[in-house]
Structures are given as structure tokens and as C-alpha cells.
Short mmCIF file of N, CA and C in Angstrom, two decimals:
data_model
loop_
_atom_site.label_atom_id
_atom_site.label_comp_id
_atom_site.label_asym_id
_atom_site.label_seq_id
_atom_site.Cartn_x
_atom_site.Cartn_y
_atom_site.Cartn_z
N MET A 1 -66.55 16.95 74.53
CA MET A 1 -66.77 16.20 75.85
C MET A 1 -68.40 15.53 75.23
N SER A 2 -68.59 13.79 75.18
CA SER A 2 -70.09 13.76 75.08
C SER A 2 -69.56 12.64 75.76
N ILE A 3 -70.81 12.37 77.16
CA ILE A 3 -71.23 11.61 77.30
C ILE A 3 -71.79 9.77 76.45
N LYS A 4 -72.23 10.47 75.89
CA LYS A 4 -72.73 9.42 74.77
C LYS A 4 -71.56 8.73 74.06
N GLY A 5 -70.45 9.76 73.51
CA GLY A 5 -69.19 9.35 72.69
C GLY A 5 -68.33 8.36 73.17
N ASP A 6 -68.73 8.18 74.66
CA ASP A 6 -68.06 7.73 75.55
C ASP A 6 -68.32 6.10 75.72
N ARG A 7 -69.77 7.15 76.56
CA ARG A 7 -70.29 5.23 76.56
C ARG A 7 -70.06 4.38 75.38
N ALA A 8 -70.61 4.54 73.89
CA ALA A 8 -70.57 4.36 72.24
C ALA A 8 -69.05 3.35 72.81
N GLU A 9 -67.74 4.49 73.24
CA GLU A 9 -66.83 3.96 73.07
C GLU A 9 -65.88 2.35 73.85
N GLN A 10 -67.32 2.80 75.00
CA GLN A 10 -66.99 1.97 75.89
C GLN A 10 -67.33 0.78 75.49
N LEU A 11 -68.50 0.28 74.89
CA LEU A 11 -69.16 -0.32 75.48
C LEU A 11 -68.88 -1.57 74.28
N PHE A 12 -67.58 -0.51 72.95
CA PHE A 12 -66.58 -1.33 71.76
C PHE A 12 -66.18 -1.42 72.25
N LEU A 13 -65.56 -0.65 73.38
CA LEU A 13 -63.85 -1.67 74.12
C LEU A 13 -64.69 -2.60 75.13
N GLU A 14 -65.67 -3.28 75.34
CA GLU A 14 -66.12 -3.97 76.52
C GLU A 14 -66.85 -5.66 74.96
N GLY A 15 -66.25 -5.39 74.14
CA GLY A 15 -67.13 -6.09 73.52
C GLY A 15 -68.21 -5.79 72.34
N TYR A 16 -69.07 -5.33 72.49
CA TYR A 16 -70.01 -4.56 71.63
C TYR A 16 -69.36 -4.70 70.39
N ASN A 17 -70.12 -4.52 69.00
CA ASN A 17 -69.95 -4.25 67.67
C ASN A 17 -69.93 -2.95 67.50
N CYS A 18 -70.18 -2.76 66.48
CA CYS A 18 -69.61 -1.13 65.91
C CYS A 18 -70.70 -0.52 65.88
N SER A 19 -71.53 -1.19 65.53
CA SER A 19 -72.67 -0.96 65.41
C SER A 19 -74.15 -0.50 66.83
N GLN A 20 -73.43 -1.91 67.23
CA GLN A 20 -74.52 -2.18 69.16
C GLN A 20 -73.71 -1.26 69.63
N ALA A 21 -72.60 -0.52 69.79
CA ALA A 21 -72.22 0.25 70.22
C ALA A 21 -72.64 1.79 70.02
N VAL A 22 -72.99 1.70 69.33
CA VAL A 22 -73.26 3.45 69.12
C VAL A 22 -75.31 2.90 69.59
N ALA A 23 -75.47 2.69 68.89
CA ALA A 23 -76.68 2.22 69.13
C ALA A 23 -77.51 2.07 70.56
N GLY A 24 -76.07 1.78 71.08
CA GLY A 24 -76.59 1.21 72.43
C GLY A 24 -76.75 2.21 74.07
N ALA A 25 -75.21 2.72 73.77
CA ALA A 25 -75.41 4.43 73.86
C ALA A 25 -76.84 5.21 73.98
N PHE A 26 -78.05 5.76 73.05
CA PHE A 26 -78.95 6.19 73.09
C PHE A 26 -80.01 4.76 73.51
N ALA A 27 -79.77 3.70 73.89
CA ALA A 27 -81.11 2.65 74.13
C ALA A 27 -81.80 3.63 75.11
N ASP A 28 -81.76 3.96 75.78
CA ASP A 28 -82.77 5.27 77.32
C ASP A 28 -82.95 5.84 76.29
N ASP A 29 -82.81 6.77 75.17
CA ASP A 29 -83.20 8.11 74.39
C ASP A 29 -84.73 7.40 73.74
N ILE A 30 -84.40 6.41 73.21
CA ILE A 30 -84.77 6.66 72.33
C ILE A 30 -86.07 4.82 73.15
N GLY A 31 -86.49 4.76 74.33
CA GLY A 31 -87.05 4.46 74.56
C GLY A 31 -87.39 2.61 74.59
N LEU A 32 -86.37 2.08 74.18
CA LEU A 32 -85.63 0.65 73.97
C LEU A 32 -85.57 -0.19 75.12
N PRO A 33 -85.49 -0.73 75.40
CA PRO A 33 -84.18 -1.94 76.67
C PRO A 33 -83.57 -2.11 76.32
N PHE A 34 -81.93 -2.33 76.56
CA PHE A 34 -80.58 -1.74 76.25
C PHE A 34 -80.08 -3.52 75.38
N GLU A 35 -81.12 -4.36 76.00
CA GLU A 35 -80.95 -5.37 74.81
C GLU A 35 -81.70 -6.03 74.44
N LYS A 36 -82.49 -5.47 74.01
CA LYS A 36 -83.19 -5.25 72.46
C LYS A 36 -82.84 -4.53 71.88
N VAL A 37 -82.19 -3.05 71.25
CA VAL A 37 -80.97 -2.47 70.53
C VAL A 37 -79.60 -3.09 70.24
N ILE A 38 -79.54 -4.05 70.83
CA ILE A 38 -77.93 -4.71 71.44
C ILE A 38 -78.80 -5.99 70.20
N MET A 39 -80.10 -6.56 70.53
CA MET A 39 -80.19 -7.41 69.62
C MET A 39 -80.30 -7.07 67.88
N LEU A 40 -81.44 -5.92 67.67
CA LEU A 40 -82.03 -5.27 66.21
C LEU A 40 -80.78 -4.92 65.87
N ILE A 41 -79.80 -4.52 66.29
CA ILE A 41 -78.71 -4.00 65.89
C ILE A 41 -77.39 -4.42 65.00
N SER A 42 -77.22 -5.85 65.34
CA SER A 42 -76.46 -6.89 66.12
C SER A 42 -75.87 -8.03 64.50
N GLY A 43 -76.84 -7.77 63.43
CA GLY A 43 -75.51 -7.52 62.40
C GLY A 43 -75.71 -6.62 61.50
N PHE A 44 -75.24 -5.38 61.65
CA PHE A 44 -75.11 -4.23 61.29
C PHE A 44 -73.26 -4.41 61.53
N GLY A 45 -73.10 -4.89 62.39
CA GLY A 45 -71.57 -4.48 62.61
C GLY A 45 -70.66 -5.27 61.06
N GLY A 46 -69.39 -4.17 60.99
CA GLY A 46 -68.75 -5.05 61.10
C GLY A 46 -69.20 -4.57 59.17
N GLY A 47 -69.91 -3.84 58.87
CA GLY A 47 -70.14 -3.08 56.85
C GLY A 47 -71.17 -4.21 57.30
N PHE A 48 -72.39 -4.93 57.54
CA PHE A 48 -73.31 -5.57 57.82
C PHE A 48 -72.40 -6.67 58.07
N SER A 49 -72.21 -6.62 58.85
CA SER A 49 -71.80 -8.80 59.02
C SER A 49 -70.21 -8.80 58.85
N ARG A 50 -70.01 -7.56 58.92
CA ARG A 50 -68.04 -8.06 57.98
C ARG A 50 -68.15 -7.76 57.08
N ALA A 51 -68.89 -7.37 56.33
CA ALA A 51 -68.63 -7.13 54.73
C ALA A 51 -67.90 -6.43 54.30
N ARG A 52 -67.49 -5.03 55.42
CA ARG A 52 -67.15 -4.37 55.00
C ARG A 52 -67.79 -2.87 53.84
N GLU A 53 -68.90 -3.17 54.37
CA GLU A 53 -69.81 -1.84 53.32
C GLU A 53 -70.36 -0.55 54.96
N VAL A 54 -71.76 -0.11 54.80
CA VAL A 54 -71.51 0.78 55.45
C VAL A 54 -71.18 0.95 56.35
N CYS A 55 -70.44 1.26 57.44
CA CYS A 55 -69.97 1.14 58.79
C CYS A 55 -70.65 1.68 60.10
N GLY A 56 -70.61 0.54 60.24
CA GLY A 56 -71.39 -0.02 61.51
C GLY A 56 -71.75 0.86 62.30
N THR A 57 -71.57 1.86 62.59
CA THR A 57 -71.22 3.41 63.51
C THR A 57 -71.98 4.15 62.99
N VAL A 58 -72.36 3.97 61.78
CA VAL A 58 -73.29 5.11 60.44
C VAL A 58 -74.52 4.42 60.95
N SER A 59 -74.27 3.21 60.34
CA SER A 59 -75.96 2.46 60.98
C SER A 59 -76.00 2.63 62.27
N GLY A 60 -75.54 2.14 63.45
CA GLY A 60 -76.23 2.53 64.19
C GLY A 60 -76.74 4.15 65.36
N GLY A 61 -75.72 4.99 64.17
CA GLY A 61 -76.46 6.17 64.61
C GLY A 61 -77.43 6.21 63.24
N VAL A 62 -77.91 5.69 62.44
CA VAL A 62 -78.89 6.30 61.56
C VAL A 62 -80.01 4.71 62.55
N PHE A 63 -79.97 4.01 62.68
CA PHE A 63 -81.11 3.42 64.23
C PHE A 63 -81.35 4.22 64.89
N VAL A 64 -81.16 4.72 65.95
CA VAL A 64 -81.11 5.57 66.55
C VAL A 64 -82.13 7.00 65.72
N LEU A 65 -81.50 7.70 64.80
CA LEU A 65 -82.16 8.68 64.62
C LEU A 65 -83.55 7.97 63.40
N SER A 66 -83.60 6.72 63.18
CA SER A 66 -85.33 6.29 62.85
C SER A 66 -85.28 5.98 64.22
N ALA A 67 -85.59 5.48 64.79
CA ALA A 67 -86.39 5.72 66.69
C ALA A 67 -87.03 6.71 66.55
N LEU A 68 -86.38 8.09 66.84
CA LEU A 68 -86.48 9.45 66.83
C LEU A 68 -87.19 10.16 65.77
N TYR A 69 -87.05 9.45 64.40
CA TYR A 69 -87.64 10.87 63.79
C TYR A 69 -88.14 9.76 62.51
N GLY A 70 -88.52 8.67 62.75
CA GLY A 70 -89.00 7.47 61.42
C GLY A 70 -90.18 7.62 61.31
N TYR A 71 -91.22 6.55 60.72
CA TYR A 71 -92.78 7.33 60.30
C TYR A 71 -93.43 5.80 60.13
N THR A 72 -93.66 5.87 60.15
CA THR A 72 -94.77 4.80 59.86
C THR A 72 -96.07 5.16 58.38
N ASP A 73 -96.53 6.11 58.31
CA ASP A 73 -97.78 6.12 57.41
C ASP A 73 -96.83 6.99 56.02
N VAL A 74 -96.62 5.28 55.94
CA VAL A 74 -96.31 5.38 54.04
C VAL A 74 -96.72 6.96 53.53
N ASN A 75 -98.08 7.16 53.16
CA ASN A 75 -98.26 7.78 52.59
C ASN A 75 -98.43 9.66 52.76
N ASN A 76 -97.08 9.92 54.17
CA ASN A 76 -96.19 10.89 55.15
C ASN A 76 -95.50 11.14 53.82
N ALA A 77 -95.35 12.47 53.28
CA ALA A 77 -94.78 12.81 52.77
C ALA A 77 -93.60 13.74 53.49
N SER A 78 -94.17 13.98 54.65
CA SER A 78 -93.98 15.22 55.48
C SER A 78 -92.50 14.22 56.11
N LEU A 79 -93.07 13.27 56.18
CA LEU A 79 -92.95 12.55 57.79
C LEU A 79 -91.24 11.81 57.41
N LYS A 80 -91.61 11.09 55.88
CA LYS A 80 -90.36 10.38 54.96
C LYS A 80 -89.05 11.11 54.77
N LYS A 81 -89.34 12.36 54.72
CA LYS A 81 -88.83 13.50 54.15
C LYS A 81 -87.81 13.99 55.34
N ASN A 82 -88.09 14.11 56.30
CA ASN A 82 -87.65 13.88 57.80
C ASN A 82 -87.01 13.33 58.39
N CYS A 83 -87.47 12.49 58.12
CA CYS A 83 -86.71 10.92 59.03
C CYS A 83 -85.60 10.66 57.96
N TYR A 84 -85.99 11.52 56.61
CA TYR A 84 -84.28 11.29 55.35
C TYR A 84 -83.10 12.39 56.13
N THR A 85 -83.57 13.31 55.94
CA THR A 85 -83.13 14.85 56.58
C THR A 85 -82.87 14.22 57.53
N VAL A 86 -82.51 14.17 58.67
CA VAL A 86 -81.79 13.64 59.65
C VAL A 86 -80.85 12.58 58.99
N VAL A 87 -81.10 11.66 58.69
CA VAL A 87 -80.38 10.61 57.95
C VAL A 87 -79.31 10.73 56.94
N ARG A 88 -79.48 11.93 56.02
CA ARG A 88 -78.92 12.29 55.36
C ARG A 88 -77.91 13.73 56.30
N ARG A 89 -77.82 14.27 56.76
CA ARG A 89 -77.23 15.29 57.98
C ARG A 89 -76.16 13.97 58.63
N LEU A 90 -76.62 13.49 59.41
CA LEU A 90 -75.89 11.98 60.20
C LEU A 90 -74.46 12.25 59.10
N MET A 91 -74.70 11.33 57.86
CA MET A 91 -74.08 10.86 57.33
C MET A 91 -72.79 11.65 56.19
N GLU A 92 -73.36 13.13 56.29
CA GLU A 92 -72.58 14.75 55.42
C GLU A 92 -71.49 14.36 56.54
N LEU A 93 -71.91 15.00 57.83
CA LEU A 93 -71.29 14.97 59.11
C LEU A 93 -70.33 13.83 59.16
N PHE A 94 -70.64 12.43 59.47
CA PHE A 94 -69.46 11.30 59.36
C PHE A 94 -68.56 10.92 58.54
N LYS A 95 -68.92 11.80 57.13
CA LYS A 95 -68.33 11.60 55.89
C LYS A 95 -67.56 12.93 55.75
N ASN A 96 -67.99 13.81 56.25
CA ASN A 96 -67.01 15.49 56.47
C ASN A 96 -65.42 14.51 57.58
N GLU A 97 -66.00 14.50 58.62
CA GLU A 97 -65.56 13.84 60.07
C GLU A 97 -63.98 12.83 59.37
N CYS A 98 -64.73 11.95 58.90
CA CYS A 98 -64.09 10.10 59.01
C CYS A 98 -63.58 9.74 57.37
N GLY A 99 -64.59 10.56 56.24
CA GLY A 99 -63.78 10.82 55.12
C GLY A 99 -64.12 9.28 54.38
N SER A 100 -65.12 8.92 54.85
CA SER A 100 -66.37 7.59 54.34
C SER A 100 -67.23 7.27 55.23
N CYS A 101 -68.45 7.02 54.70
CA CYS A 101 -68.87 6.46 55.49
C CYS A 101 -69.39 4.88 55.19
N VAL A 102 -67.60 4.17 54.63
CA VAL A 102 -67.81 2.98 54.29
C VAL A 102 -66.08 2.35 55.01
N CYS A 103 -66.99 1.15 55.79
CA CYS A 103 -66.73 0.95 56.48
C CYS A 103 -64.41 0.42 55.76
N ARG A 104 -65.04 -0.29 54.61
CA ARG A 104 -63.22 -0.84 54.30
C ARG A 104 -62.77 0.60 53.66
N ASP A 105 -63.39 1.78 53.50
CA ASP A 105 -62.63 2.69 53.27
C ASP A 105 -61.77 2.92 54.70
N LEU A 106 -62.83 3.02 56.06
CA LEU A 106 -62.14 3.88 56.87
C LEU A 106 -61.14 2.59 57.49
N LEU A 107 -60.96 1.39 56.94
CA LEU A 107 -59.37 0.45 57.07
C LEU A 107 -58.74 0.70 56.73
N GLY A 108 -58.85 1.00 55.59
CA GLY A 108 -58.17 1.00 54.59
C GLY A 108 -57.65 -0.92 53.68
N LEU A 109 -58.58 -1.46 53.63
CA LEU A 109 -59.11 -2.53 53.14
C LEU A 109 -59.43 -2.81 51.16
N LYS A 110 -58.89 -3.40 50.60
CA LYS A 110 -59.85 -3.95 49.92
C LYS A 110 -60.92 -3.80 49.23
N ALA A 111 -61.61 -4.39 48.08
CA ALA A 111 -62.86 -5.43 48.36
C ALA A 111 -62.54 -6.46 48.29
N GLY A 112 -63.58 -6.94 49.56
CA GLY A 112 -62.40 -8.41 49.30
C GLY A 112 -61.95 -8.66 50.06
N GLU A 113 -61.43 -7.94 50.91
CA GLU A 113 -60.39 -8.03 52.00
C GLU A 113 -61.28 -8.09 53.00
N ASP A 114 -59.95 -8.44 54.05
CA ASP A 114 -60.84 -9.21 55.52
C ASP A 114 -62.82 -9.52 56.11
N THR A 115 -62.51 -10.46 55.37
CA THR A 115 -64.65 -10.48 55.49
C THR A 115 -64.50 -10.72 55.80
N SER A 116 -63.90 -12.32 55.84
CA SER A 116 -63.64 -13.81 56.09
C SER A 116 -65.15 -13.99 57.80
N LEU A 117 -65.63 -14.93 57.74
CA LEU A 117 -66.37 -14.57 59.64
C LEU A 117 -65.07 -16.23 59.34
N ASP A 118 -64.30 -16.66 59.51
CA ASP A 118 -63.95 -17.95 59.68
C ASP A 118 -62.58 -17.43 60.63
N HIS A 119 -62.01 -15.93 60.26
CA HIS A 119 -60.88 -15.44 60.38
C HIS A 119 -61.20 -13.99 61.03
N ILE A 120 -62.20 -13.69 62.19
CA ILE A 120 -63.01 -12.72 63.12
C ILE A 120 -61.51 -12.57 64.37
N SER A 121 -60.80 -11.77 63.70
CA SER A 121 -60.15 -11.63 64.92
C SER A 121 -60.43 -10.52 66.27
N HIS A 122 -59.25 -11.32 67.82
CA HIS A 122 -59.16 -11.13 68.75
C HIS A 122 -58.80 -9.95 68.92
N ARG A 123 -60.12 -9.77 69.82
CA ARG A 123 -59.61 -7.90 70.87
C ARG A 123 -58.45 -7.91 71.34
N THR A 124 -57.14 -7.11 70.88
CA THR A 124 -55.80 -6.89 71.85
C THR A 124 -55.96 -5.31 71.56
N GLY A 125 -54.60 -5.75 72.33
CA GLY A 125 -54.44 -4.77 72.37
C GLY A 125 -53.60 -3.79 70.74
N GLU A 126 -53.42 -4.83 70.57
CA GLU A 126 -52.29 -4.76 69.14
C GLU A 126 -53.67 -4.78 67.71
N PHE A 127 -54.45 -5.64 68.20
CA PHE A 127 -55.94 -5.28 66.77
C PHE A 127 -56.15 -3.36 67.96
N TYR A 128 -56.49 -3.18 68.44
CA TYR A 128 -57.13 -1.89 69.05
C TYR A 128 -55.60 -0.31 67.94
N GLY A 129 -55.03 -1.46 68.14
CA GLY A 129 -54.38 0.03 67.57
C GLY A 129 -54.19 0.30 66.48
N LYS A 130 -54.57 -0.64 65.70
CA LYS A 130 -54.46 -0.78 64.16
C LYS A 130 -55.79 -0.39 63.47
N ARG A 131 -56.79 -0.66 64.63
CA ARG A 131 -58.07 -0.42 63.94
C ARG A 131 -58.68 0.97 65.06
N PRO A 132 -59.06 1.47 63.75
CA PRO A 132 -59.95 2.94 64.32
C PRO A 132 -61.51 2.97 64.87
N CYS A 133 -62.23 1.60 64.64
CA CYS A 133 -63.24 1.40 65.56
C CYS A 133 -63.90 2.57 66.64
N PRO A 134 -62.77 1.86 67.60
CA PRO A 134 -63.61 2.67 68.85
C PRO A 134 -63.86 4.68 68.17
N ARG A 135 -62.61 4.67 67.41
CA ARG A 135 -62.82 6.38 67.59
C ARG A 135 -64.12 6.77 66.62
N LEU A 136 -64.21 5.47 66.27
CA LEU A 136 -64.93 5.32 65.05
C LEU A 136 -66.19 5.65 65.67
N CYS A 137 -66.36 5.12 67.00
CA CYS A 137 -67.71 4.24 67.80
C CYS A 137 -67.18 5.69 68.52
N LYS A 138 -66.85 6.46 69.10
CA LYS A 138 -66.84 7.91 69.83
C LYS A 138 -67.65 9.01 68.56
N THR A 139 -66.76 9.15 67.79
CA THR A 139 -67.20 10.22 66.45
C THR A 139 -69.20 9.59 66.30
N ALA A 140 -69.12 9.03 65.87
CA ALA A 140 -70.60 8.54 65.49
C ALA A 140 -71.89 8.79 66.48
N ALA A 141 -71.15 8.43 68.16
CA ALA A 141 -72.30 8.65 68.56
C ALA A 141 -72.02 10.29 68.94
N GLU A 142 -71.33 10.76 68.99
CA GLU A 142 -71.39 12.22 68.96
C GLU A 142 -72.06 12.96 67.89
N LEU A 143 -72.00 12.76 66.40
CA LEU A 143 -72.69 13.48 65.23
C LEU A 143 -73.77 12.39 65.31
N THR A 144 -74.28 11.86 65.97
CA THR A 144 -75.82 11.69 65.88
C THR A 144 -76.53 12.28 67.04
N GLU A 145 -75.91 12.63 68.42
CA GLU A 145 -76.09 13.40 69.20
C GLU A 145 -76.40 14.55 68.75
N GLN A 146 -74.87 15.63 67.89
CA GLN A 146 -75.29 16.30 67.44
C GLN A 146 -76.20 17.11 65.94
N VAL A 147 -76.71 15.76 65.52
CA VAL A 147 -78.06 16.11 64.82
C VAL A 147 -79.33 16.12 65.89
N ILE A 148 -79.12 15.59 66.77
CA ILE A 148 -80.50 15.44 67.64
C ILE A 148 -80.51 16.64 67.66
N ASP A 149 -79.48 17.22 68.55
CA ASP A 149 -79.66 19.12 69.24
C ASP A 149 -79.93 19.66 67.88
N GLU A 150 -79.13 19.45 67.11
CA GLU A 150 -79.77 20.79 65.57
C GLU A 150 -80.92 20.38 65.50
N VAL A 151 -81.58 18.97 65.33
CA VAL A 151 -83.15 19.41 65.31
C VAL A 151 -84.02 20.39 66.06
N GLU A 152 -83.14 19.80 67.75
CA GLU A 152 -84.42 20.36 68.92
C GLU A 152 -83.50 21.81 69.33
N SER A 153 -83.29 21.85 68.72
CA SER A 153 -82.38 23.33 68.67
C SER A 153 -83.19 24.61 67.15
N GLY A 154 -83.86 23.28 66.84
CA GLY A 154 -84.38 24.17 65.55
C GLY A 154 -83.61 24.32 64.27
N LYS A 155 -81.50 24.00 64.05
CA LYS A 155 -80.74 24.63 63.25
C LYS A 155 -81.16 24.08 62.36
N LEU A 156 -81.66 22.80 62.13
CA LEU A 156 -82.10 21.22 61.34
C LEU A 156 -83.72 21.67 61.33
N ALA A 157 -84.06 22.64 60.20
CA ALA A 157 -85.50 22.30 59.78
C ALA A 157 -86.09 21.18 59.53
N LEU A 158 -86.55 20.44 59.49
CA LEU A 158 -88.04 19.92 59.53
C LEU A 158 -88.70 19.90 59.61
N ASP A 159 -89.90 19.58 58.44
CA ASP A 159 -91.19 20.26 57.89
C ASP A 159 -92.33 19.50 59.39
#
């Protein structure tokens, strides 16, 4: 049971997109106002604005990890490596748990299918019955939390 996972799932069910739900669950942890996090990550939902590429839940987790372990000194190879290490760990865990980090794969869609911005589905009980998105939000938040715990405990070694 994960508070962050439950929060991400709830945010999605309230109407936030998948990336907003995951990143929003960590707003306090990354020191940004919830509204700012939601705005900054908004274009990543639906696998980059319904393009069905990288799953928005993964993008939300990457956003959180970048806020915590990102770098600004482009000449510091160690900090860059640390950031990439935590992001790749999240992607590895998510892929192992869910089978893919690609939205269309997770939804069982073919390339180009279900990407039109003119046909955005209303979120109803039927919609949620066909989509794994609430569960994926929960999973991505839990795995993001796991990566943070691995770093803090020293299990995931950083430079």
C-alpha cells in the first residue's frame, strides 16, 4: 500500500491526465506548488498529448526524479550519470511490472490508432473498465517512490 500510489490513482480519477496524476502526487516532495507541477507536466499525458508514445505515468515519474536528482551543471558527468541512473531504474521497474513503457502498447493500440484530439473519450465507468490508466498511475507512483527509497537507503548507488 502506497500513499503516493493511492494519491496518483485518485488524481487521475478526479480528471487529471496520467502524467499530472503521478507528478502531482509528489508535488510536496519536489518543493513545487501542486498547480505549477500540474501545468509543467500537462503536455505529457496520453504518451505526449495522446500521441501514445512514452506512457504519461512514466513521464510523470521521470519529472519527479529529475526534480530530485537532476543536474544543471552540464560539465558534471557524475550528476548527469546519477540522473540517468534513477530514470533508467524507474523505466526498468515499470517495464518489468507492466510489460512496456509505451502508451500504445499498454493500451493495446496499433501505431496511429486512438490518437485524434477530436475524439477524446469522456471518462465514464465504461472508459475505466477498458483502460488500465488508473492502475498504471498507481504503479508508476509506487515505483517512483521505490526508486527514491532505493537511493536514500543506498541500495541504488549514485556517484
